[in-house]
Amino acid sequence: MRFVVTAGPTREYLDAVRFLSNPSTGKMGFAVAAAAAGRGHETVLIAGPVNLPTPKGVKRIDVVSARDMLKAVHASLTGDSVLVATAAVADFRPKVCSKRKLHKAEIARQIELVPNPDILKTANARFKVGFAAETDAVEASAAAKCRAKGLRLIVANDVTRPGAGFAADTNIASFVSPDGTTEKLPLMTKRRLAAKLVERIESWS
Ligand code: PMT
């Protein structure tokens, strides 16, 4: 199979040095890419700004913003690819971005935001798998995203739980199907979760 994996955060710049972002480190997505490549699949990894080495056998494309990530995903996808979107994409960006660093007095107290494109929703792939970082109504919110984005599966993680979500080497996840069917998984390393996910995707072909 051919895997395209997104990982890490995006940065949405307000000026030359200030941006909106989130705490994603890319660990989850890099683990998925490593698992896919390790099982012999051609794998493209599209990474936001993170500080991780490229897994063996993976083609990596570095991006900064959601719009960069969208372009890289669309350019990398073929109709027979599997898209696994672990990236924590900023839903909004500042409407205006200054090329130079704004002086403190020049920065508006209210920043106008505009929506970013939804990369996963608009992508055309053989199978689409999403991740959902939730803090409440975890499985129900994930199932709603799964249906709204036309996914085969979504991996829900409650990022309020110790050992789960952003930056940890472990995760506590559930595999959630569009009809809400949920398989709750115990705490495990992101590497183990990634291997389980790749095995699940292989079972669809
Ligand atoms: O990187 P780590 O530190 O290891 O942390 C891992 C993680 C917590 C980031 C990861 O496990 C995770 O949960 N990723 C999804 C983050 C998220 O909040 O997604 P979301 O609920 O905003 O979006 C749902 C899905 O749509 C995701 O697959 C996302 O990549 C995708 N999406 C969202 C918005 C957008 N504009 N484009 C997208 O493609």
Coordinates of C-alpha atoms and ligand atoms in Angstrom, one line a residue:
M1 CA 0.0 0.0 0.0
R2 CA 1.0 3.6 -0.3
F3 CA 0.8 5.8 2.9
V4 CA 0.7 9.5 3.2
V5 CA 0.9 10.6 6.8
T6 CA 0.6 14.1 8.3
A7 CA 2.3 14.9 11.6
G8 CA 3.0 17.7 14.0
P9 CA 1.5 21.1 14.4
T10 CA 1.0 23.9 11.9
R11 CA 2.1 27.5 12.5
E12 CA -0.1 30.4 11.5
Y13 CA 2.0 33.5 11.4
L14 CA 0.8 36.9 12.5
D15 CA 4.1 38.6 11.7
A16 CA 7.6 37.6 11.0
V17 CA 8.1 36.0 14.5
R18 CA 4.7 35.5 16.1
F19 CA 2.3 32.6 15.3
L20 CA -0.6 30.6 16.5
S21 CA 0.1 26.9 17.0
N22 CA -0.4 24.0 19.5
P23 CA 1.8 21.5 21.5
S24 CA 2.0 18.7 18.9
T25 CA 5.5 17.2 18.7
G26 CA 4.9 14.9 15.7
K27 CA 5.7 11.8 17.8
M28 CA 2.3 10.1 16.9
G29 CA 2.6 10.8 13.2
F30 CA 6.3 9.8 13.0
A31 CA 5.5 6.5 14.7
V32 CA 2.7 5.8 12.1
A33 CA 5.1 6.6 9.2
A34 CA 7.8 4.4 10.8
A35 CA 5.4 1.6 11.2
A36 CA 4.1 1.8 7.7
A37 CA 7.6 2.0 6.2
G38 CA 8.8 -0.8 8.5
R39 CA 6.1 -3.1 7.1
G40 CA 7.3 -2.4 3.5
H41 CA 4.8 0.3 2.5
E42 CA 5.9 3.3 0.4
T43 CA 5.4 6.1 2.9
V44 CA 5.4 9.9 2.5
L45 CA 5.5 11.9 5.8
I46 CA 4.3 15.5 5.7
A47 CA 5.5 17.2 8.9
G48 CA 4.8 20.6 10.4
P49 CA 7.6 22.2 12.5
V50 CA 8.9 19.4 14.8
N51 CA 12.3 18.3 16.1
L52 CA 12.4 14.6 15.2
P53 CA 14.6 12.5 12.9
T54 CA 13.1 11.1 9.7
P55 CA 12.1 7.4 10.1
K56 CA 14.1 4.9 7.9
G57 CA 12.6 4.4 4.5
V58 CA 10.3 7.4 4.7
K59 CA 10.1 10.3 2.2
R60 CA 9.7 13.5 4.3
I61 CA 8.2 16.8 3.3
D62 CA 8.5 19.7 5.8
V63 CA 5.8 22.3 5.9
V64 CA 4.9 25.2 8.2
S65 CA 1.3 26.3 7.7
A66 CA -2.0 24.5 7.1
R67 CA -2.1 25.8 3.6
D68 CA 1.5 24.5 3.0
M69 CA 0.3 21.1 4.4
L70 CA -2.7 21.1 2.2
K71 CA -0.6 21.7 -1.0
A72 CA 1.9 18.9 0.1
V73 CA -0.8 16.4 0.8
H74 CA -2.7 17.0 -2.4
A75 CA 0.6 16.8 -4.4
S76 CA 1.6 13.5 -2.6
L77 CA -1.8 11.7 -2.8
T78 CA -2.6 9.3 -5.5
G79 CA -6.1 7.8 -5.7
D80 CA -4.8 4.5 -4.3
S81 CA -3.1 6.1 -1.3
V82 CA -4.1 5.7 2.4
L83 CA -4.1 9.1 4.1
V84 CA -3.4 9.0 7.9
A85 CA -3.9 12.5 9.4
T86 CA -2.3 12.8 12.8
A87 CA -1.4 16.4 12.4
A88 CA -2.9 19.0 14.8
V89 CA -3.8 21.5 12.1
A90 CA -4.7 25.0 13.1
D91 CA -8.4 25.5 12.2
F92 CA -7.8 29.3 11.8
R93 CA -5.1 31.7 10.8
P94 CA -4.7 35.5 11.2
K95 CA -6.4 37.3 8.3
V96 CA -3.3 39.5 7.9
C97 CA 0.3 38.5 8.3
S98 CA 3.1 41.1 8.4
K99 CA 6.3 40.2 6.7
R100 CA 8.3 42.1 9.3
K101 CA 8.1 41.9 13.1
L102 CA 5.4 44.3 14.3
H103 CA 6.3 46.7 17.1
K104 CA 4.4 46.0 20.3
A105 CA 2.3 49.2 19.9
E106 CA 1.3 48.1 16.4
I107 CA -0.4 44.9 17.4
A108 CA -4.1 44.9 17.5
R109 CA -5.7 43.7 20.8
Q110 CA -8.2 41.7 18.7
I111 CA -6.8 39.6 15.9
E112 CA -9.1 38.7 13.0
L113 CA -9.0 35.1 12.1
V114 CA -10.1 33.3 8.9
P115 CA -10.7 29.5 8.6
N116 CA -8.0 27.3 7.2
P117 CA -8.9 24.6 4.6
D118 CA -9.8 21.2 6.0
I119 CA -7.0 19.0 4.6
L120 CA -8.5 15.6 5.5
K121 CA -12.0 16.5 4.4
T122 CA -11.0 17.7 1.0
A123 CA -8.4 15.0 0.3
N124 CA -9.1 12.2 -2.2
A125 CA -7.6 8.9 -1.1
R126 CA -8.5 5.2 -1.1
F127 CA -8.9 5.2 2.7
K128 CA -8.8 8.2 5.0
V129 CA -8.0 7.8 8.7
G130 CA -8.1 10.7 11.1
F131 CA -7.1 11.4 14.7
A132 CA -9.2 13.4 17.1
A133 CA -7.7 15.1 20.1
E134 CA -10.6 15.6 22.5
T135 CA -11.2 16.8 26.0
D136 CA -14.9 15.8 26.5
A137 CA -17.5 13.6 24.8
V138 CA -14.4 11.9 23.3
E139 CA -15.9 9.1 21.3
A140 CA -19.1 10.9 20.2
S141 CA -17.1 14.0 19.0
A142 CA -14.7 11.7 17.1
A143 CA -17.5 9.7 15.5
A144 CA -19.1 13.0 14.3
K145 CA -15.7 14.1 12.8
C146 CA -15.4 10.6 11.2
R147 CA -18.7 11.0 9.4
A148 CA -18.2 14.7 8.5
K149 CA -14.8 14.1 6.9
G150 CA -15.7 10.8 5.1
L151 CA -13.2 8.7 7.1
R152 CA -13.0 4.9 7.3
L153 CA -11.7 5.2 10.9
I154 CA -10.8 7.9 13.4
V155 CA -8.4 7.4 16.3
A156 CA -9.7 9.3 19.3
N157 CA -7.4 10.4 22.2
D158 CA -8.5 12.1 25.3
V159 CA -5.7 14.6 25.7
T160 CA -6.6 15.3 29.4
R161 CA -5.5 11.8 30.5
P162 CA -1.9 11.4 31.8
G163 CA 0.1 9.3 29.3
A164 CA -2.1 10.3 26.3
G165 CA -2.1 13.0 23.6
F166 CA 0.4 15.7 23.0
A167 CA 4.1 15.1 23.5
A168 CA 3.9 11.8 25.4
D169 CA 5.6 8.7 24.2
T170 CA 2.5 6.8 25.0
N171 CA -1.2 7.2 24.1
I172 CA -4.6 6.0 25.3
A173 CA -6.8 5.7 22.2
S174 CA -10.0 4.3 20.8
F175 CA -10.6 3.2 17.2
V176 CA -13.9 4.8 16.3
S177 CA -15.9 3.9 13.1
P178 CA -18.4 6.2 11.3
D179 CA -21.3 4.4 13.0
G180 CA -19.9 5.0 16.4
T181 CA -18.6 1.5 17.0
T182 CA -15.7 1.9 19.4
E183 CA -12.7 -0.2 20.3
K184 CA -11.1 1.1 23.4
L185 CA -7.4 0.4 23.6
P186 CA -5.3 0.4 26.8
L187 CA -2.3 2.7 27.4
M188 CA 0.5 1.7 25.1
T189 CA 3.5 3.3 23.4
K190 CA 2.8 5.4 20.3
R191 CA 5.0 2.9 18.4
R192 CA 2.7 0.1 19.4
L193 CA -0.5 2.1 18.6
A194 CA 1.0 3.0 15.2
A195 CA 1.7 -0.7 14.5
K196 CA -1.9 -1.7 15.5
L197 CA -3.3 1.0 13.3
V198 CA -1.2 0.0 10.2
E199 CA -2.2 -3.6 10.8
R200 CA -5.9 -2.5 10.9
I201 CA -5.5 -0.6 7.6
E202 CA -3.8 -3.5 6.0
S203 CA -6.8 -5.7 6.8
W204 CA -9.0 -3.5 4.6
S205 CA -7.2 -4.2 1.4
Ligands
PMT1 O1 2.2 15.0 17.9 P1 2.1 14.4 19.3 O2 2.8 15.3 20.3 O3 2.6 13.0 19.3 O4 0.6 14.4 19.6 C1 -0.3 13.6 19.0 C2 -1.7 14.3 18.7 C3 -2.4 14.5 20.1 C4 -1.5 15.6 17.9 C5 -2.5 13.2 17.9 O5 -2.7 12.0 18.6 C6 -3.9 13.8 17.5 O6 -4.9 13.6 18.3 N1 -4.0 14.4 16.3 C7 -5.2 15.1 15.9 C8 -5.3 16.5 16.4 C9 -6.6 17.2 16.3 O7 -7.0 17.9 17.2 O8 -7.3 17.0 15.3 P2 -8.8 17.7 15.0 O9 -9.8 17.1 15.9 O10 -8.6 19.2 15.1 O11 -9.0 17.2 13.6 C10 -9.6 16.0 13.2 C11 -8.8 15.5 12.0 O12 -8.9 16.4 10.9 C12 -7.3 15.2 12.3 O13 -6.9 14.0 11.6 C13 -6.6 16.4 11.6 O14 -5.3 16.1 11.2 C14 -7.6 16.7 10.5 N2 -7.6 18.2 10.1 C15 -8.1 19.1 11.0 C16 -8.2 20.4 10.6 C17 -7.8 20.8 9.3 N3 -7.9 22.1 8.9 N4 -7.3 19.9 8.5 C18 -7.2 18.6 8.8 O15 -6.8 17.7 8.1

